[in-house]
Coordinates of C-alpha atoms in Angstrom, one line a residue:
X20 CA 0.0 0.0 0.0
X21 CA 1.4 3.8 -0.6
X22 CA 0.0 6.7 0.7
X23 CA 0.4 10.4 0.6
X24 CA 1.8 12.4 3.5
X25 CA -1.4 12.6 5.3
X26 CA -3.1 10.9 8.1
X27 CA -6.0 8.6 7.8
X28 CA -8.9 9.8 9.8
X29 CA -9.5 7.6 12.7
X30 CA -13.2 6.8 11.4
X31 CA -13.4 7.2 7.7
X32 CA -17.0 8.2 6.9
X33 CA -17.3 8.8 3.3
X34 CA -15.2 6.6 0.8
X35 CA -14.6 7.5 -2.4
X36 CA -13.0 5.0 -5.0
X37 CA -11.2 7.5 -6.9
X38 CA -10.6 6.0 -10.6
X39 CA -8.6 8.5 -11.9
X40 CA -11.2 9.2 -14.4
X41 CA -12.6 12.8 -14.2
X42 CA -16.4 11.3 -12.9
X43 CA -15.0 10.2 -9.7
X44 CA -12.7 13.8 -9.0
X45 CA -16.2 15.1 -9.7
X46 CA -18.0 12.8 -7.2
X47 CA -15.0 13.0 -4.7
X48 CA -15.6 16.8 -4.9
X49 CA -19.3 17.1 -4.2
X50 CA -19.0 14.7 -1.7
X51 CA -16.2 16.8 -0.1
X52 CA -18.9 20.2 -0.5
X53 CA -21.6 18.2 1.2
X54 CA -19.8 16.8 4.0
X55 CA -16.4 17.9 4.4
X56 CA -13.1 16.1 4.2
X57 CA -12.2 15.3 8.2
X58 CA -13.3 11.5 7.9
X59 CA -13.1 11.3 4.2
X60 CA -10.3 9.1 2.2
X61 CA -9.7 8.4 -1.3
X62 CA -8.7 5.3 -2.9
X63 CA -7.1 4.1 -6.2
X64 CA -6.2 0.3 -7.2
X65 CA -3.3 0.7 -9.2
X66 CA -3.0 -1.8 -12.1
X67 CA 0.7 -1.3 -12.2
X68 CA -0.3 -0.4 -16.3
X69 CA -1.4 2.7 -16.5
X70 CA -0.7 6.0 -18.3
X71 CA 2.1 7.7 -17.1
X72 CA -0.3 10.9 -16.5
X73 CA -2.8 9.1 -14.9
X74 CA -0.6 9.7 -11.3
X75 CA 0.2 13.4 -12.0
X76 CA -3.5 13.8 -12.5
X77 CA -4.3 11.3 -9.4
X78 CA -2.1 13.3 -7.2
X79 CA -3.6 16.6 -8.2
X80 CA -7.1 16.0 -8.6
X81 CA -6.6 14.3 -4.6
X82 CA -5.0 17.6 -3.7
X83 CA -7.8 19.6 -5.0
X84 CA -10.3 17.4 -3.4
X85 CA -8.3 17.8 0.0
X86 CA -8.6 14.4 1.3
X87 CA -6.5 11.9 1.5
X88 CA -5.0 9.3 -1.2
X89 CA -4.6 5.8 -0.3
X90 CA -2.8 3.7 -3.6
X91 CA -3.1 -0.4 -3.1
X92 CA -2.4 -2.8 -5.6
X93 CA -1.4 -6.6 -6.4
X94 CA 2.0 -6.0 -7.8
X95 CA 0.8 -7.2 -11.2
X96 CA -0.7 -5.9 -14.5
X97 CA -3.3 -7.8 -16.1
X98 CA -1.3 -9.4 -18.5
X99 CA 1.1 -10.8 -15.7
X100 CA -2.6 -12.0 -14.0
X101 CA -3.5 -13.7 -17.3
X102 CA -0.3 -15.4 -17.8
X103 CA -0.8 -17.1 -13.5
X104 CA -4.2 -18.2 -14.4
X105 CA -3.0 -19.7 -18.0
X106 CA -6.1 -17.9 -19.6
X107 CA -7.2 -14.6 -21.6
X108 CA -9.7 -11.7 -19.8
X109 CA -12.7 -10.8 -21.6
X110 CA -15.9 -9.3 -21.1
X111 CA -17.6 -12.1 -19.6
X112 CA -14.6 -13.0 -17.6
X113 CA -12.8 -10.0 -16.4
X114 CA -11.2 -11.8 -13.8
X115 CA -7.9 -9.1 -13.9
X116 CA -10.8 -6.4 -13.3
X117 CA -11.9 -8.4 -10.3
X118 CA -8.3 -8.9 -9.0
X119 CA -6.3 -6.2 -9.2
X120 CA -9.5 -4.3 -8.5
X121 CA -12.2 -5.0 -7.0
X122 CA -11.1 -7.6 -4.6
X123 CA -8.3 -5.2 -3.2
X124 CA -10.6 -2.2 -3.4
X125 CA -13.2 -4.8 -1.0
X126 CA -10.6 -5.8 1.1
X127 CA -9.6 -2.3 2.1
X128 CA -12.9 -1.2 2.4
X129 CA -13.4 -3.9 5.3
X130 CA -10.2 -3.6 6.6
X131 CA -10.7 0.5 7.7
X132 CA -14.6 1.1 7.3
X133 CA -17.5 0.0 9.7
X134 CA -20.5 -1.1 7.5
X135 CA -22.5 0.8 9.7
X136 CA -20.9 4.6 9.9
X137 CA -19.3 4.3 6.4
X138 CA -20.3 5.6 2.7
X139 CA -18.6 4.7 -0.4
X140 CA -18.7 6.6 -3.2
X141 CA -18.2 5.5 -7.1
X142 CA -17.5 7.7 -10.3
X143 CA -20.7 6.8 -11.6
X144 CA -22.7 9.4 -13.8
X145 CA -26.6 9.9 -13.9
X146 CA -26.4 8.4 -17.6
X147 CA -25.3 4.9 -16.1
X148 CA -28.5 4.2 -13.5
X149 CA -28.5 0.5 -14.7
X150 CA -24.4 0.3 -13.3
X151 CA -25.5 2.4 -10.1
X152 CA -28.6 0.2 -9.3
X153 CA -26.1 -2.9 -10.1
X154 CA -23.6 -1.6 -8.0
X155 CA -25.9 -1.2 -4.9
X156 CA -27.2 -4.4 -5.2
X157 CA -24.4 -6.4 -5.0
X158 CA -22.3 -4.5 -2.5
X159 CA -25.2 -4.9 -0.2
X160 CA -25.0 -4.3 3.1
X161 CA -22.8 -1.8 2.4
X162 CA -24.1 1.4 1.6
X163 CA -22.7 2.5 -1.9
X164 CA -24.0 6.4 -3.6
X165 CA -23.0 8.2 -7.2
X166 CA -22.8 11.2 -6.1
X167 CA -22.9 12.1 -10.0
X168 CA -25.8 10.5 -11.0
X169 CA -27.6 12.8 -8.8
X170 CA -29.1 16.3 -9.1
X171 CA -27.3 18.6 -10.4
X172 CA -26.6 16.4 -13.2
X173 CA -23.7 17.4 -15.5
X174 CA -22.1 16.0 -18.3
X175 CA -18.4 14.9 -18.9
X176 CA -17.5 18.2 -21.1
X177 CA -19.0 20.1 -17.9
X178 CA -16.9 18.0 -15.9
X179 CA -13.7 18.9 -17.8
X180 CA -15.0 22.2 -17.8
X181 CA -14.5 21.9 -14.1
X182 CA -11.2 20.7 -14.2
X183 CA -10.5 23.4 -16.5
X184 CA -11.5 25.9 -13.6
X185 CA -10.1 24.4 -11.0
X186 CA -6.8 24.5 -12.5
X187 CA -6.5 20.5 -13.4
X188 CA -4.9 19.7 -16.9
X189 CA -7.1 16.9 -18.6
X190 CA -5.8 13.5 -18.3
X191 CA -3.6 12.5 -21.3
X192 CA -5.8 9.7 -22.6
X193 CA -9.0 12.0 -22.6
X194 CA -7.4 14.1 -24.8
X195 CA -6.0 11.6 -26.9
X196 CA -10.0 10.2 -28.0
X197 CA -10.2 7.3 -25.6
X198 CA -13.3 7.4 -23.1
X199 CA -11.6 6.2 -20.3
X200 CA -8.6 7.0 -18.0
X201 CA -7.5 2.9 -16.5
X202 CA -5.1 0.5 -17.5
X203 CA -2.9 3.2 -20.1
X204 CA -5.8 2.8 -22.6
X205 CA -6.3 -0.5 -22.5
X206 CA -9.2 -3.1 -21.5
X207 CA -9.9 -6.6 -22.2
X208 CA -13.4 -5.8 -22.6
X209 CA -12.8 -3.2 -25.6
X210 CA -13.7 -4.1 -28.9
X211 CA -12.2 -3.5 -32.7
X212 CA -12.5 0.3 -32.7
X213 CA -10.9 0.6 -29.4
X214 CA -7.9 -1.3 -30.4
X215 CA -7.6 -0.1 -33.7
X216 CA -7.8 3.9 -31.8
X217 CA -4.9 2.6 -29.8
X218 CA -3.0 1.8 -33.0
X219 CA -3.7 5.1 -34.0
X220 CA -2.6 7.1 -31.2
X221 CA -0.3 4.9 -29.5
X222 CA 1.5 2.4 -31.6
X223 CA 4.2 1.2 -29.1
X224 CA 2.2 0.8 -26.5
X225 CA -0.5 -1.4 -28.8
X226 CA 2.9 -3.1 -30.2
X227 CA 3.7 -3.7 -26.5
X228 CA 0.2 -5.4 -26.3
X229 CA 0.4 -7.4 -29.3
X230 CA 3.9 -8.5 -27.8
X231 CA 2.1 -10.1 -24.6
X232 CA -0.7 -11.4 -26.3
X233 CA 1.2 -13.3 -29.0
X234 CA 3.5 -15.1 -25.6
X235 CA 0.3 -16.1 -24.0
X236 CA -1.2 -17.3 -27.3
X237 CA 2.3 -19.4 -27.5
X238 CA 1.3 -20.6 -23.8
X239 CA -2.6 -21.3 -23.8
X240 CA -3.1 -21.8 -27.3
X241 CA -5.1 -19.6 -30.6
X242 CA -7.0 -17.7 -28.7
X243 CA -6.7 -13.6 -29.1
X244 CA -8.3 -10.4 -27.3
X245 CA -10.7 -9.8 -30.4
X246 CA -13.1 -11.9 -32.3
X247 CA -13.3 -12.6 -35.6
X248 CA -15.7 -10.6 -37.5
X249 CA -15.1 -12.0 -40.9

């Protein structure tokens, strides 16, 4: 675990899984307006592959907010998790998502929050109710709010435009067309158009990716990322 220079509150109230996409700065802020930042912490599971930016605009958007930033992670990158369980990620198997995410982010969670005193917070927006409602369901008895799918509701050019004013420089990858801020541009779960955008825009990186994919093909056999279309 890493942490910035700042002490965790002795009760941590309000929990805000800071992504480093601009959604959850935006929730971590109006949850910061509406209750303050004494028992507040953010937290970010670091996939150990993501865009160099993504930390100088983690450890700025976490100073604007005012709380505290808590980093975990495994140790691996997804493509080090798919080469231990001898098997590619997809869509209906995200099993890197689940470990070097969600499991940690859970663990933590229960480690240094009461289920009874404590909120947690996701970068939800108001145009993803069918996540939200998901979300809550399943993380059950915990109580989990999007503070950005609530009124006022804003869009993600309003919330750049907030960035913007709050003097925050837009994460690289946002500028550079992909929708996203995780994993350096990458997903197992993205499709042709992603990929080929990545080409595009970022042809080591998606060379560096083709790289891993053809050794774990050599390991597990013909399988690949994307479908066949033909």
């Amino acid at each position: 675990m890493q942490q910035d220079n700042q002490q965790l509150p002795n009760l941590i109230k309000h929990l805000v899984m800071f992504s480093g996409g601009v959604c959850s700065w935006a929730a971590a802020k109006r949850v910061a307006e509406q209750h303050g930042t004494e028992n507040m912490v953010l937290l970010f599971a670091d996939t150990k592959m993501e865009d160099e930016d993504l930390y100088r605009f983690l450890h700025e958007a976490a100073k604007n907010v005012g709380a505290p930033l808590v980093i975990i992670s495994d140790g691996r990158t997804p493509w080090e998790l798919m080469n231990d369980y001898n098997s590619f990620a997809n869509a209906r198997m995200d099993f890197c998502s689940r470990t070097l995410k969600r499991e940690l982010l859970d663990k933590w969670r229960n480690q240094h929050c009461m289920v009874e005193t404590a909120t947690i917070y996701v970068g939800l927006s108001w145009d993803e109710g069918h996540r939200v409602h998901r979300v809550k369901q399943l993380c059950k008895p915990w109580n989990y709010q999007a503070p950005m799918a609530d009124r006022p509701w804003v869009s993600k050019d309003m919330m750049f435009e907030m960035l913007k004013n709050n003097g925050i420089k837009k994460p690289r990858l946002y500028e550079l067309g992909f929708p996203h801020n995780n994993c350096g541009g990458f997903c197992v779960k993205a499709g042709q158009a992603h990929f080929a955008h990545l080409l595009r825009v970022m042809p080591e990186r998606y060379a560096w990716h083709e790289e891993n994919e053809e050794r774990l093909r050599a390991k597990v056999g013909d399988y690949s990322l994307l479908r066949d279309r033909t």
